[in-house]
XYZ file of C-alpha atoms in Angstrom:
357
model
C 26.374 39.410 -24.989
C 24.233 37.519 -27.467
C 20.590 38.274 -27.942
C 19.371 34.858 -26.759
C 21.230 34.997 -23.392
C 19.915 38.516 -22.810
C 16.325 37.413 -23.425
C 16.855 34.459 -21.096
C 18.218 36.701 -18.327
C 15.310 39.141 -18.701
C 12.852 36.238 -18.569
C 14.448 34.778 -15.437
C 14.557 38.192 -13.761
C 10.876 38.724 -14.529
C 9.988 35.258 -13.283
C 11.965 35.658 -10.049
C 10.432 39.104 -9.419
C 6.959 37.650 -9.973
C 7.710 34.680 -7.742
C 8.981 36.877 -4.908
C 5.991 39.210 -5.225
C 3.499 36.351 -5.247
C 5.222 34.597 -2.379
C 5.066 37.795 -0.325
C 1.450 38.243 -1.319
C 0.551 34.666 -0.471
C 2.562 34.689 2.753
C 0.734 37.751 4.092
C -2.000 35.550 5.499
C -3.145 35.338 9.103
C -5.591 33.082 10.929
C -7.550 33.551 14.102
C -5.680 32.238 17.124
C -8.452 29.943 18.346
C -7.383 27.021 16.135
C -6.159 23.937 18.006
C -3.434 21.392 17.254
C -5.991 18.658 16.625
C -9.726 18.015 16.627
C -12.148 15.122 16.929
C -14.912 14.346 14.482
C -18.111 16.239 15.320
C -16.439 19.223 16.993
C -17.745 22.673 16.036
C -15.144 25.127 14.775
C -15.231 28.782 13.787
C -12.236 30.757 12.506
C -11.226 33.408 10.011
C -8.339 34.037 7.662
C -7.235 37.494 6.605
C -5.394 37.863 3.309
C -3.590 41.024 2.336
C -1.958 41.714 -1.031
C 1.641 42.801 -0.942
C 2.164 46.527 -0.569
C 1.903 48.125 -3.978
C 0.029 45.109 -5.374
C -3.505 46.084 -4.312
C -4.752 45.654 -7.877
C -3.676 41.988 -7.875
C -6.863 40.910 -6.077
C -9.579 42.692 -8.044
C -10.948 41.930 -11.475
C -10.615 38.236 -10.553
C -12.750 35.196 -9.908
C -12.642 33.920 -6.334
C -13.162 30.316 -5.296
C -13.309 29.400 -1.603
C -13.853 25.866 -0.350
C -14.102 24.128 3.017
C -14.466 20.418 3.802
C -16.195 21.034 7.141
C -19.634 19.451 7.586
C -22.760 21.661 7.784
C -20.434 24.545 7.033
C -20.734 28.103 5.850
C -18.460 30.699 4.242
C -18.779 34.447 4.715
C -16.444 36.867 2.928
C -15.767 40.531 3.596
C -13.575 42.420 1.111
C -12.221 45.852 2.060
C -11.452 47.914 -1.039
C -8.770 50.599 -1.103
C -11.516 53.218 -1.449
C -12.856 52.175 1.957
C -15.933 50.481 0.500
C -16.739 46.987 1.727
C -18.042 44.121 -0.392
C -19.748 41.070 1.085
C -20.298 37.540 -0.236
C -22.210 35.336 -0.788
C -24.829 37.229 -2.744
C -27.785 35.825 -4.703
C -25.661 36.005 -7.862
C -22.845 33.869 -6.436
C -22.376 30.136 -6.793
C -22.860 28.723 -3.309
C -22.825 24.909 -3.198
C -23.216 22.574 -0.228
C -21.652 19.280 -1.293
C -18.776 17.519 0.504
C -18.413 20.723 2.480
C -19.153 24.160 1.059
C -18.013 25.955 -2.075
C -18.361 29.685 -2.779
C -17.499 31.205 -6.169
C -17.863 34.862 -7.168
C -16.307 37.551 -9.334
C -14.817 40.777 -7.962
C -14.972 43.559 -10.597
C -12.125 45.924 -11.339
C -11.741 48.677 -8.708
C -9.067 50.872 -7.220
C -7.616 47.810 -5.446
C -8.137 45.524 -2.479
C -6.882 46.318 1.005
C -7.685 42.858 2.447
C -9.936 39.834 2.116
C -11.477 38.443 5.301
C -12.895 34.900 5.049
C -14.955 33.525 7.922
C -15.529 29.766 8.117
C -17.768 27.771 10.443
C -18.854 24.151 10.562
C -18.303 20.748 12.134
C -15.172 18.613 11.905
C -15.898 15.577 9.705
C -15.276 12.049 10.937
C -12.134 10.418 9.512
C -11.420 6.766 8.855
C -7.721 6.652 9.741
C -6.305 7.330 13.189
C -5.108 10.783 12.072
C -5.999 12.699 8.918
C -5.784 16.288 7.727
C -8.957 17.884 6.390
C -9.129 21.093 4.385
C -10.566 23.775 6.622
C -10.266 26.416 3.897
C -8.575 26.990 0.581
C -8.831 30.332 -1.209
C -8.200 30.808 -4.928
C -7.830 34.226 -6.507
C -7.883 33.555 -10.211
C -5.994 30.292 -10.661
C -3.633 30.793 -7.720
C -4.020 29.514 -4.164
C -3.456 32.474 -1.838
C -4.412 30.759 1.413
C -4.861 27.184 2.549
C -5.403 25.721 6.000
C -5.721 22.098 7.017
C -6.826 20.837 10.422
C -5.589 17.645 12.028
C -8.374 15.252 12.977
C -7.958 12.311 15.363
C -10.028 9.129 15.278
C -9.547 7.848 18.823
C -11.189 4.491 18.187
C -9.061 3.733 15.130
C -5.962 4.996 16.946
C -6.554 2.620 19.847
C -7.304 -0.271 17.471
C -4.047 0.324 15.580
C -2.094 0.059 18.840
C -3.962 -3.127 19.817
C -3.266 -4.633 16.394
C 0.442 -3.989 16.871
C 0.286 -5.677 20.277
C -1.141 -8.790 18.577
C 1.796 -9.042 16.188
C 4.105 -12.053 16.441
C 6.952 -9.575 16.806
C 5.247 -7.512 19.536
C 7.352 -9.087 22.306
C 10.483 -7.463 20.888
C 8.851 -4.030 21.145
C 6.934 -4.516 24.384
C 8.346 -1.451 26.148
C 7.886 0.820 23.123
C 4.255 -0.294 22.763
C 3.620 0.343 26.470
C 5.014 3.890 26.131
C 2.905 4.387 23.039
C -0.251 3.402 24.889
C 0.640 5.844 27.684
C 0.959 8.694 25.188
C -2.450 7.775 23.809
C -4.103 7.830 27.261
C -2.406 11.173 27.995
C -3.971 12.659 24.867
C -0.608 13.240 23.176
C -1.916 11.997 19.858
C 0.487 13.804 17.542
C 3.532 12.537 19.423
C 1.952 9.091 19.656
C 1.327 9.099 15.920
C 4.985 9.840 15.211
C 6.004 7.010 17.520
C 3.502 4.543 16.158
C 4.716 5.076 12.584
C 8.254 4.217 13.668
C 7.115 1.141 15.618
C 4.853 0.018 12.754
C 7.825 0.147 10.404
C 10.046 -1.891 12.731
C 7.362 -4.480 13.484
C 6.548 -4.831 9.806
C 10.239 -5.359 9.039
C 10.406 -8.013 11.753
C 7.257 -9.728 10.415
C 8.638 -9.775 6.882
C 11.874 -11.421 8.063
C 9.889 -13.996 10.033
C 7.538 -14.598 7.109
C 10.469 -14.837 4.730
C 12.180 -17.450 6.901
C 9.004 -19.530 7.108
C 8.455 -19.251 3.363
C 11.995 -20.436 2.599
C 11.563 -23.295 5.067
C 8.313 -24.347 3.359
C 9.992 -24.318 -0.050
C 12.867 -26.449 1.275
C 10.401 -28.949 2.757
C 8.372 -29.150 -0.459
C 11.562 -29.621 -2.484
C 12.466 -32.585 -0.259
C 9.022 -34.082 -0.848
C 9.531 -33.659 -4.585
C 12.746 -35.705 -4.411
C 10.758 -38.597 -2.891
C 8.120 -38.227 -5.601
C 10.838 -38.274 -8.283
C 12.234 -41.526 -6.855
C 8.820 -43.174 -7.034
C 8.266 -41.923 -10.581
C 11.619 -43.450 -11.573
C 10.663 -46.803 -10.025
C 7.357 -46.812 -11.912
C 9.109 -45.863 -15.156
C 11.596 -48.702 -14.654
C 8.871 -51.262 -13.969
C 6.840 -50.220 -16.988
C 9.882 -50.427 -19.262
C 11.089 -53.819 -18.021
C 7.682 -55.474 -17.956
C 5.850 -53.651 -20.729
C 5.176 -56.912 -22.594
C 3.556 -58.424 -19.513
C 1.156 -55.537 -18.906
C -2.167 -55.637 -20.727
C -2.842 -51.897 -20.185
C 0.705 -50.624 -20.656
C -0.311 -47.644 -22.819
C -2.858 -46.353 -20.285
C -0.425 -46.770 -17.396
C 2.387 -45.097 -19.341
C 0.116 -42.160 -20.208
C -0.666 -41.669 -16.504
C 3.060 -41.736 -15.799
C 3.725 -39.038 -18.390
C 0.943 -36.859 -16.950
C 2.324 -37.248 -13.441
C 5.831 -36.413 -14.706
C 4.478 -33.240 -16.287
C 2.749 -32.356 -13.026
C 6.042 -32.905 -11.214
C 7.802 -30.446 -13.564
C 5.023 -27.888 -13.082
C 5.286 -28.080 -9.292
C 9.077 -27.855 -9.384
C 8.890 -24.807 -11.663
C 6.280 -23.267 -9.379
C 8.648 -23.524 -6.412
C 11.430 -21.939 -8.470
C 9.066 -19.091 -9.365
C 8.336 -18.676 -5.657
C 12.070 -18.303 -4.994
C 12.399 -15.711 -7.752
C 9.429 -13.783 -6.384
C 11.053 -13.727 -2.943
C 14.188 -12.154 -4.419
C 11.968 -9.585 -6.125
C 10.333 -8.764 -2.786
C 6.917 -10.034 -3.913
C 6.075 -12.065 -0.821
C 2.318 -12.198 -1.356
C 2.759 -13.672 -4.827
C 5.452 -16.052 -3.521
C 3.131 -17.284 -0.763
C 0.436 -17.995 -3.329
C 2.874 -19.976 -5.480
C 3.935 -22.056 -2.462
C 0.311 -22.619 -1.481
C -0.539 -23.823 -4.980
C 2.577 -26.027 -5.092
C 1.738 -27.604 -1.733
C -1.750 -28.507 -2.953
C -0.353 -29.939 -6.194
C 2.269 -32.012 -4.364
C -0.445 -33.711 -2.309
C -2.348 -34.444 -5.519
C 0.879 -35.648 -7.143
C 1.762 -37.974 -4.276
C -1.732 -39.483 -4.310
C -1.490 -39.982 -8.074
C 1.932 -41.656 -7.847
C 0.765 -44.017 -5.077
C -2.342 -44.908 -7.050
C -0.343 -45.549 -10.240
C 2.207 -47.684 -8.403
C -0.605 -49.799 -7.018
C -2.255 -50.065 -10.452
C 0.986 -51.285 -12.036
C 1.487 -53.963 -9.400
C -2.102 -55.157 -9.716
C -2.208 -55.029 -13.523
C -3.841 -58.115 -15.093
C -1.563 -60.431 -17.045
C 1.416 -59.508 -14.940
C 3.488 -62.652 -14.724
C 6.835 -61.561 -13.241
C 7.045 -60.478 -9.606
C 8.502 -57.053 -8.826
C 9.833 -58.443 -5.611
C 12.441 -60.730 -7.103
C 15.938 -59.779 -5.936
C 17.184 -58.890 -9.435
C 14.220 -56.647 -10.185
C 14.317 -54.966 -6.823
C 18.042 -54.344 -7.107
C 17.609 -52.781 -10.530
C 14.733 -50.654 -9.294
C 16.722 -49.474 -6.281
C 19.684 -48.579 -8.490
C 17.402 -46.613 -10.840
C 15.695 -44.831 -7.943
C 19.000 -44.059 -6.258
C 20.412 -42.652 -9.471
C 17.308 -40.549 -9.901
C 17.541 -39.385 -6.300
C 21.169 -38.380 -6.683
C 20.382 -36.375 -9.811
C 17.397 -34.702 -8.131
C 19.388 -33.996 -4.987
C 22.236 -32.480 -6.943
C 19.786 -30.252 -8.762
C 18.043 -29.395 -5.510
C 21.173 -28.470 -3.585
C 22.550 -26.532 -6.506
C 19.360 -24.447 -6.474
C 19.512 -24.258 -2.692
C 22.797 -22.361 -2.912
C 20.730 -19.393 -4.106
C 19.461 -18.917 -0.561
């Protein structure tokens, strides 16, 4: 066997032995049996945790820095350490770091000795208020050196937020589909079965959200289709204006100004059309919020565009020095042909894009 594989095997064996020893050490932790499944903000709680090093590893807990923290409000930490010699050590002492901020923190150093039989940590304080319907708060976490040897979290229920979450689900547009499930959920809440209710509500929330997204997606696609249809009408009118300006440019005193307005409106048309295409792409990417904003912006621009086209059409017809009527049969026929051709091109483009749905 090569030297490198042998070193690797020895390293792995050492690591596994250390891991097993530390796991046994860390798993030899007990808590007082007065802890409940859940609490409410403001409740007073007192408990202890007893930590024993693995048999034969009594020296693992001395000659180390200890850090003990709790997130309980108005809390306190009291530590009793039983040494193998039978002597007992108590903390906090005046030399320890004992901080009351966002809970309580106790830090101290345990000098080298003949070993530690157990560490007993007593915690008392009040359960903090939580913002969500259910949250876990750190009741205690114990570090010996850099390792966590004990950690306990308590489940805290916010009844008001819990009830509001259920009511919000009942207001959903999809709530009718889940009426029975929501009724059962409310019953669990009134029965005080908050943990079971929380599991159920997460499942219902997911299903209702999925239903809302499908509904929202359908409405968004429908809005895009409607706006695309409006754009086809706008394109027809732009083509009519373009035709009139080209045919009668010599009879219009302000041709350049009118033509410039036409070009600006044509650019706006392209921008709106591109915006709707971006909205479609965003939908495929699952970015519904961004897609909704694109559609909202496009809808506002289309209204502005339609007003601008109507105003320009009226300006062309009322232009001074205009000597030939737009209403003559030949002119109207040519305009209709141009508009129809434009409409066919736009429609082809539109329905080709529509296939993406």
